[in-house]
Short mmCIF file of C-alpha atoms and ligand atoms in Angstrom, two decimals:
data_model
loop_
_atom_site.label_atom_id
_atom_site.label_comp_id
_atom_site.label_asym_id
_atom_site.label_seq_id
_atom_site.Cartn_x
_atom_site.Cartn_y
_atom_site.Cartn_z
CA UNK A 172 100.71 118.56 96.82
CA UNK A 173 103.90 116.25 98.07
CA UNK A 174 105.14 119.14 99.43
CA UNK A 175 102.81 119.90 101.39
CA UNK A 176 102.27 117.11 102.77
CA UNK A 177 106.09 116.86 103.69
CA UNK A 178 105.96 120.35 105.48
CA UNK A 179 103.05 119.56 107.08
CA UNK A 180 104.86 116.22 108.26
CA UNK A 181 107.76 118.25 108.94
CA UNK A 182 105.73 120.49 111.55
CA UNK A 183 104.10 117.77 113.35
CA UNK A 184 105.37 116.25 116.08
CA UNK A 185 102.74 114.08 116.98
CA UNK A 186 101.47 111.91 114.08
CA UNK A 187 98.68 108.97 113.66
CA UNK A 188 98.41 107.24 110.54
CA UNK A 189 95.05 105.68 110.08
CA UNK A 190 93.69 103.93 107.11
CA UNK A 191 90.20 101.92 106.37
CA UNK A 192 88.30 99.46 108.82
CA UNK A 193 88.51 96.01 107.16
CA UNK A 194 92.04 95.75 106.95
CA UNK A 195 93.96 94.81 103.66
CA UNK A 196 97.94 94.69 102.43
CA UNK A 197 97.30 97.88 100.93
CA UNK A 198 95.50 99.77 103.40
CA UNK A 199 98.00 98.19 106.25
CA UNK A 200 101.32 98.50 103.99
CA UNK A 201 100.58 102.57 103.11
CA UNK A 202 100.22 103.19 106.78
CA UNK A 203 103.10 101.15 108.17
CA UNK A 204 105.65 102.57 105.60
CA UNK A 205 104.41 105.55 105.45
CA UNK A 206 104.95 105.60 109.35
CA UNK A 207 108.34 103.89 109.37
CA UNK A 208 109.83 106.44 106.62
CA UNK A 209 108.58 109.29 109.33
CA UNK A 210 110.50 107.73 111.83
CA UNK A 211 113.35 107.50 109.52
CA UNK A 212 113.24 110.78 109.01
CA UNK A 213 112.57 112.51 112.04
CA UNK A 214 113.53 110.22 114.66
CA UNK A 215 112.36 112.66 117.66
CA UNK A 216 109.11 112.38 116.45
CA UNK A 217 105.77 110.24 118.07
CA UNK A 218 104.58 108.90 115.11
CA UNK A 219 101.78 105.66 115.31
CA UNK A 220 99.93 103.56 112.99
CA UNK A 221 96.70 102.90 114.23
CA UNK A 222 93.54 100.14 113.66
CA UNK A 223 92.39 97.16 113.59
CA UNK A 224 94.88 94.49 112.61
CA UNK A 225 94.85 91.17 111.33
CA UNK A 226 96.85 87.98 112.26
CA UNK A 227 96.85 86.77 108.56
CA UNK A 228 98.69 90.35 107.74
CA UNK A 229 100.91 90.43 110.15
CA UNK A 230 104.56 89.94 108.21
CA UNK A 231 103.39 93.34 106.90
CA UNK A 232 104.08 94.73 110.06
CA UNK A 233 102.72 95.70 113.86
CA UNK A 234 100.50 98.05 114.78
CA UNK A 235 100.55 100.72 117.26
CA UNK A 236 98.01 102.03 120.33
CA UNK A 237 96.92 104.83 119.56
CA UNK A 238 97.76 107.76 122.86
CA UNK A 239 96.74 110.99 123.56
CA UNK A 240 95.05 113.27 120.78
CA UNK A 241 95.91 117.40 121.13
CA UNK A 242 95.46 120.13 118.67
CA UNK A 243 98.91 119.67 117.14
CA UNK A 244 98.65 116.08 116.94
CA UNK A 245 98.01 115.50 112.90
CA UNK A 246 96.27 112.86 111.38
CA UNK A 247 97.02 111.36 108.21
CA UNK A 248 94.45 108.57 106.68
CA UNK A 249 95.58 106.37 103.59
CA UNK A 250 93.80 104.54 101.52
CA UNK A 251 90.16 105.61 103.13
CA UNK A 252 88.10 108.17 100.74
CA UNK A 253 85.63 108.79 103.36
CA UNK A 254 85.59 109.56 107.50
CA UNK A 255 82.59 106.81 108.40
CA UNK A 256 85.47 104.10 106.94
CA UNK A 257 88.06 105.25 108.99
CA UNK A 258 89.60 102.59 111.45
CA UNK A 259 89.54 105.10 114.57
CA UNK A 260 87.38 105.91 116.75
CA UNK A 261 86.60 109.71 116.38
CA UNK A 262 87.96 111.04 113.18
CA UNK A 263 86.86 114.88 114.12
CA UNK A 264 88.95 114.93 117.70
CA UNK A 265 92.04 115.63 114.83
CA UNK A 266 92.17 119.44 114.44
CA UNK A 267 94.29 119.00 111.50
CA UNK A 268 94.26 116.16 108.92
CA UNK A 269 95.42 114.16 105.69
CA UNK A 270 94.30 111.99 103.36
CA UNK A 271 96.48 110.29 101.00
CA UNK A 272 93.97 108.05 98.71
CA UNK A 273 93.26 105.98 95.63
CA UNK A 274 89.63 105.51 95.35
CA UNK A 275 87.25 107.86 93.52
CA UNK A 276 86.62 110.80 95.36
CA UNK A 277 83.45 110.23 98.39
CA UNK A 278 83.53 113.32 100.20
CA UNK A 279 86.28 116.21 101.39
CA UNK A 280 87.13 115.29 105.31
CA UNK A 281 90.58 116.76 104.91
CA UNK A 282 92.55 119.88 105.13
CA UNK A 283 95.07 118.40 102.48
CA UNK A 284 93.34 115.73 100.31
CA UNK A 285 95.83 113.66 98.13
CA UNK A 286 93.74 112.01 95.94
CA UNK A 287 95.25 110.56 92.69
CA UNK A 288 92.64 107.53 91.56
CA UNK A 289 94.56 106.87 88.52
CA UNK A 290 97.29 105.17 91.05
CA UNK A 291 96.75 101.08 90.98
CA UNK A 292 97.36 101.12 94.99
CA UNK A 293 97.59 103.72 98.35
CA UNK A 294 101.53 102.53 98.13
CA UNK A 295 101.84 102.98 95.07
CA UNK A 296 100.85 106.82 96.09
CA UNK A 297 103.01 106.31 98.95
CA UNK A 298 106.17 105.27 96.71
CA UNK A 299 106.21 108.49 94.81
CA UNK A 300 105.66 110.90 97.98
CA UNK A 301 108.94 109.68 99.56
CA UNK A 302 110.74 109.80 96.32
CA UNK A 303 109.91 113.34 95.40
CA UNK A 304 110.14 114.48 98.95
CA UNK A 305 112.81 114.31 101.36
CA UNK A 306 111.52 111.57 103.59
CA UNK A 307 113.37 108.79 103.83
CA UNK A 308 113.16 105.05 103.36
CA UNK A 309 115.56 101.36 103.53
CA UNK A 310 114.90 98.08 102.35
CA UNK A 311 112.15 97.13 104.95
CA UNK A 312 109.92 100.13 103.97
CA UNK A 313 110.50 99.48 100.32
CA UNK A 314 109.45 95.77 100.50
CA UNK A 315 106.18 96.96 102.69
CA UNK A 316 105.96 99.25 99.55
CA UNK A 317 106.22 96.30 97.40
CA UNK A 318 103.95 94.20 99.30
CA UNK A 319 100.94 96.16 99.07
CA UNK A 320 101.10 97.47 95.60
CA UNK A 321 101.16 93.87 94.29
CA UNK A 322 98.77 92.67 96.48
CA UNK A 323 96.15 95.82 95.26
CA UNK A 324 96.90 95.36 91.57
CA UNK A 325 96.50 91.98 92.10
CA UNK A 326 100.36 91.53 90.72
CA UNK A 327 100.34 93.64 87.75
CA UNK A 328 96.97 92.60 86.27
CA UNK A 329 94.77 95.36 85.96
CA UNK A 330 94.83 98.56 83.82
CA UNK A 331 95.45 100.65 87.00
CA UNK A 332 98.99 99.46 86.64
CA UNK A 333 100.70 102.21 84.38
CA UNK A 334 103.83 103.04 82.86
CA UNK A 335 104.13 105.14 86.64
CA UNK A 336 103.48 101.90 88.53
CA UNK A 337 106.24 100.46 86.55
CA UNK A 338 108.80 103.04 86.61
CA UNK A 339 108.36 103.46 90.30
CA UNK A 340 108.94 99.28 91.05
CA UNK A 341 112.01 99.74 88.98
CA UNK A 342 113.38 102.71 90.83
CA UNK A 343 112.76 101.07 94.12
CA UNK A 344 113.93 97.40 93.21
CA UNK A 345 117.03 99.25 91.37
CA UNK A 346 117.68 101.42 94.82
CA UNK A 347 116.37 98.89 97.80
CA UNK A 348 117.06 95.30 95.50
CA UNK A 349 114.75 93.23 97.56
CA UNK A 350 113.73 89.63 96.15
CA UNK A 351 110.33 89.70 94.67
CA UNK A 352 110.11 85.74 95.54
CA UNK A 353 110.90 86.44 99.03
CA UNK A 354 108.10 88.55 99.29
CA UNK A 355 105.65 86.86 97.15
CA UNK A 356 106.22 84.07 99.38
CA UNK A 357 105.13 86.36 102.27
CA UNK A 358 102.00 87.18 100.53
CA UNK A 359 100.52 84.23 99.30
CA UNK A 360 101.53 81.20 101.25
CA UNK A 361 98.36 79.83 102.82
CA UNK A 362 96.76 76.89 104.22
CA UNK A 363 95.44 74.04 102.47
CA UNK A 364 92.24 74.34 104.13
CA UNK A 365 91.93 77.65 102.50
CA UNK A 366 92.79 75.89 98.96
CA UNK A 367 90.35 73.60 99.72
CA UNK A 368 87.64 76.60 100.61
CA UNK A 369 88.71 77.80 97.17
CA UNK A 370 87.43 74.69 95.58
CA UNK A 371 84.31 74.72 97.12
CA UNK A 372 83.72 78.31 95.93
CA UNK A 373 84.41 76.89 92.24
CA UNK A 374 82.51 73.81 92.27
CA UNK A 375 79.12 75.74 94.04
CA UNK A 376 79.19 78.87 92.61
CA UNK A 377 75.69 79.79 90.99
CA UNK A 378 76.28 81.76 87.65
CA UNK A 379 73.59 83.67 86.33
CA UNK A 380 72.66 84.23 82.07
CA UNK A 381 74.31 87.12 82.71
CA UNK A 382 77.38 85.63 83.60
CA UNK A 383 77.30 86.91 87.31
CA UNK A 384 78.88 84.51 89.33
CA UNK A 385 78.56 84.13 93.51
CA UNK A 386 78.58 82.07 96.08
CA UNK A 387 76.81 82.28 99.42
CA UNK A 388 78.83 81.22 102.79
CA UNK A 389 77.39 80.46 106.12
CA UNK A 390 79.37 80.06 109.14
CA UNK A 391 78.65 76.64 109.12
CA UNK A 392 80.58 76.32 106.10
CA UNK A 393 83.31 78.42 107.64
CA UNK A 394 83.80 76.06 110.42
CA UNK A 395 83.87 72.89 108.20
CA UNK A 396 86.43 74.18 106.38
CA UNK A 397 88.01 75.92 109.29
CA UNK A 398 88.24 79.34 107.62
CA UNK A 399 87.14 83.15 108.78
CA UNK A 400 84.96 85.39 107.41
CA UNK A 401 87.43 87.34 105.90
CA UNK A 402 88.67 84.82 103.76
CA UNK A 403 86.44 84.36 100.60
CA UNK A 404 86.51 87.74 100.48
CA UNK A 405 90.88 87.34 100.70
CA UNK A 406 90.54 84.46 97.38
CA UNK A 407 88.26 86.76 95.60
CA UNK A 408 90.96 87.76 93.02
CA UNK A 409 91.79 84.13 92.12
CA UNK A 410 88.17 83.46 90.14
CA UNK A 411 89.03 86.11 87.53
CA UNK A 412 89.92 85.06 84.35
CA UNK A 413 86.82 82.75 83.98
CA UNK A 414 85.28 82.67 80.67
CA UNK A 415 81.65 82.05 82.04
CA UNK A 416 81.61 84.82 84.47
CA UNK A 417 82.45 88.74 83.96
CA UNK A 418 81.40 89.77 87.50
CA UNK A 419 82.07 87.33 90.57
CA UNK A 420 80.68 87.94 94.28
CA UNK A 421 81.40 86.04 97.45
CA UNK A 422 78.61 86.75 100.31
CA UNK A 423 80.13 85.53 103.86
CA UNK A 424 78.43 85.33 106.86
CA UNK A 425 80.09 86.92 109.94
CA UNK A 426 78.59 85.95 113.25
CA UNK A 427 80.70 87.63 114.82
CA UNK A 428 79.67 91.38 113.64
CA UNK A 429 75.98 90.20 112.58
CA UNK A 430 76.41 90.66 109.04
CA UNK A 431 76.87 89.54 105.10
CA UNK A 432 80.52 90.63 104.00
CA UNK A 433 80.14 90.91 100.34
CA UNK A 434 83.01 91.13 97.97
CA UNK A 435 82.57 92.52 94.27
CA UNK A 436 84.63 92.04 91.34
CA UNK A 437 84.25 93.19 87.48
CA UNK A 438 85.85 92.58 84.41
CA UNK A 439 83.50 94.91 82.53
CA UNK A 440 80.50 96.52 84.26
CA UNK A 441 80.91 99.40 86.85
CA UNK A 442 79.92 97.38 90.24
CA UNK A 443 80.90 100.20 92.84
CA UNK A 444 77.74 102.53 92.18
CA UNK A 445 75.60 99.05 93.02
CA UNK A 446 77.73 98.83 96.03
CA UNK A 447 77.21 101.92 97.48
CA UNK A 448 73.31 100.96 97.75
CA UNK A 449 74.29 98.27 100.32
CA UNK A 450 76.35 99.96 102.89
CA UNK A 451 79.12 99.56 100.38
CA UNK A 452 81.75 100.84 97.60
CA UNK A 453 84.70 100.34 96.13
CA UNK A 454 86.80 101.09 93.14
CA UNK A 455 84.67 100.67 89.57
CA UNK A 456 85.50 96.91 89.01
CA UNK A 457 86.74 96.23 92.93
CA UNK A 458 83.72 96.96 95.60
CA UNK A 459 82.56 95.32 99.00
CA UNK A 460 79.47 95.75 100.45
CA UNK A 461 77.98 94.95 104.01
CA UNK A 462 74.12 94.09 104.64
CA UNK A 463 72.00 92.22 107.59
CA UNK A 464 70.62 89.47 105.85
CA UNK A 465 71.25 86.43 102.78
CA UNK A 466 68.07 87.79 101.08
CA UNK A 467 69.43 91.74 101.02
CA UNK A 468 72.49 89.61 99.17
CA UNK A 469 70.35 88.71 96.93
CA UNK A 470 68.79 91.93 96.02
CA UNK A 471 72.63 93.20 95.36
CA UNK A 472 72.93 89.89 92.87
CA UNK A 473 70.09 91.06 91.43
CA UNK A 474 71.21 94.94 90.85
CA UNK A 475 74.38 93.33 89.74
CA UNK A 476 72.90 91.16 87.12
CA UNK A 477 71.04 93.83 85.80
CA UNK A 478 73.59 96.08 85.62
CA UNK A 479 75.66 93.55 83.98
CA UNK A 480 73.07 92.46 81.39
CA UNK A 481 73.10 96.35 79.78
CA UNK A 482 76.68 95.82 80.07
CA UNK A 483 76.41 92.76 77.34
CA UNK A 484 73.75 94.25 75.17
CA UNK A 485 75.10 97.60 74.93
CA UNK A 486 78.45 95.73 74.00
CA UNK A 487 76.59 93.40 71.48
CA UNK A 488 75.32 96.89 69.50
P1 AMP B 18 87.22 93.98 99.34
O1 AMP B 18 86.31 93.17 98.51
O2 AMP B 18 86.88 93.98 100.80
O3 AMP B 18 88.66 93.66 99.06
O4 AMP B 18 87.05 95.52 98.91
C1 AMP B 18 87.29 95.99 97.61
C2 AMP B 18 87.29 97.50 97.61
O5 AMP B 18 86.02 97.97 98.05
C3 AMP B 18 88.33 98.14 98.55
O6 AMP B 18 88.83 99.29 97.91
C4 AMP B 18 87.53 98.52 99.77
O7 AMP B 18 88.06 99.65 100.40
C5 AMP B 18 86.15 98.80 99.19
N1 AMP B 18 85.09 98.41 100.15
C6 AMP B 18 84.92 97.19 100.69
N2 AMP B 18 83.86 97.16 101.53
C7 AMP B 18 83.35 98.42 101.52
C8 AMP B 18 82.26 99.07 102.19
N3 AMP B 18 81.45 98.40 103.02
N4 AMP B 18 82.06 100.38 101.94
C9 AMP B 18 82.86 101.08 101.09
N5 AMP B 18 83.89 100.53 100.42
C10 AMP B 18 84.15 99.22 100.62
#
């Protein structure tokens, strides 16, 4: 499969490198290294990383406008398992195309689909095609590397980290030795106001019997805090751990786009199938949703409790 993605990289001399709308390290990272170990590689080529970016993301690295699409321009998407979540505009103007992914499989959109869900992050994916292949890479792209595969496994904590993930951090920190303080410095800096949006979430959020936790944030809330909409959904990963609660949801309202962002996360029950009935999915314990109004939330909170409740009593048998 590596291969042939490196000949078909190889043949290409126009390249885009997409990855999913709602940008995140991951997503952002895959794209931008893959794109900078291209241009390592085979400096005469035109090779872009396109989307929406995000100020907050930014030390990860800049984005690129995306120019004129022919027939031998190729298109490779990371981190996206299906074309409606693609951050470009028109997905089929790409006569030939890539995917390079980590979620469970959605649907074929692809001529080559790299799909290994078993990998804890798109980089992580990302880290193994440029070792086995000939393309190229320096300290920079190895940190970008870095940088998103923590962020996705949320620093080593899930079981999507394996003995792979491990082996490839060492080969890279061995081969590139970048500090892993510098760059966790990088990633998780933030405001205070954001700490103190944090402690709002804890002190307000509603846990159910079935120890689903969530929290519901207007806009006015946003503003008194001076936060986004994006950023519950960014702190999700620091309410795990909490005895009382085994799934935890933050619903967001975004103005801006007229709708609820929803953010899902599991220590136990499968959340992305409940997702994927609100304009949303995921990975099994990692899922975000979109829908129009607080009360479609709460149907979701609802599913979720439910789901979570055969969770407990099948575990209890
Ligand atoms: P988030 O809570 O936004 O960090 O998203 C967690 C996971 O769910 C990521 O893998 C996202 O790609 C995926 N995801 C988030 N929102 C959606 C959506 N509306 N549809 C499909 N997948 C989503």
């Amino acid at each position: 499969m590596y291969k042939r993605i490196f000949k078909a990289i190889k043949k290409y001399d126009n390249i885009v490198i997409a990855r999913h709308i709602g940008v995140d390290p991951d997503a952002l990272a895959s794209q931008i290294a893959l794109r900078d170990s291209i241009r390592l590689t085979f400096p005469e080529k035109k090779v872009v990383a396109v989307g929406n970016g995000s100020s907050k993301f930014s030390h990860i690295g800049a984005l690129d406008k995306l120019g004129n699409i022919d027939d031998n321009t190729l298109l490779i998407v990371t981190d996206t398992p299906d074309k409606k979540r693609v951050d470009i505009p028109n997905v089929d103007l790409f006569k030939h195309k890539i995917k390079i992914d980590h979620h469970p499989f959605v649907e074929e959109f692809c001529d080559i689909e790299c799909i290994e869900d078993t990998a804890c992050s798109a980089c992580e994916i990302i880290m193994n095609l440029i070792k086995e292949t000939k393309l190229l890479c320096n300290k920079e792209i190895a940190e970008t590397l870095y940088i998103g595969l923590v962020a996705d496994s949320n620093r080593f904590l899930f079981d999507s980290c394996s003995p792979r993930t491990f082996s490839l951090v060492s080969y890279y920190l061995e081969n590139y030795k970048f500090s892993i303080n510098e760059l966790n410095q990088k990633v998780y800096n933030r405001p205070l106001k954001e700490v103190r949006l944090e402690g709002y979430i804890g002190e307000n959020m509603i846990v159910t019997d079935n120890k689903v936790g969530y929290i519901k944030i207007t806009n006015k809330l946003l503003e008194k805090f001076g936060a986004d909409s994006a950023s519950p959904g960014n702190m999700i990963n620091n309410f795990n751990f909490i005895e009382e609660i085994l799934v935890w949801v933050t619903i967001t309202e975004d103005i801006k786009n007229d709708i609820i962002r929803i953010s899902i996360r599991s220590r136990g029950p499968i959340i992305n199938a409940v997702a994927e009935n609100y304009n949303g999915g995921g990975h099994m314990y990692a899922s975000g949703a979109k829908v129009k109004t607080f009360d479609d939330a709460m149907k979701l909170i609802n599913d979720l409790d439910e789901v979570t409740k055969k969770y407990l009593e099948e575990k209890e048998r």
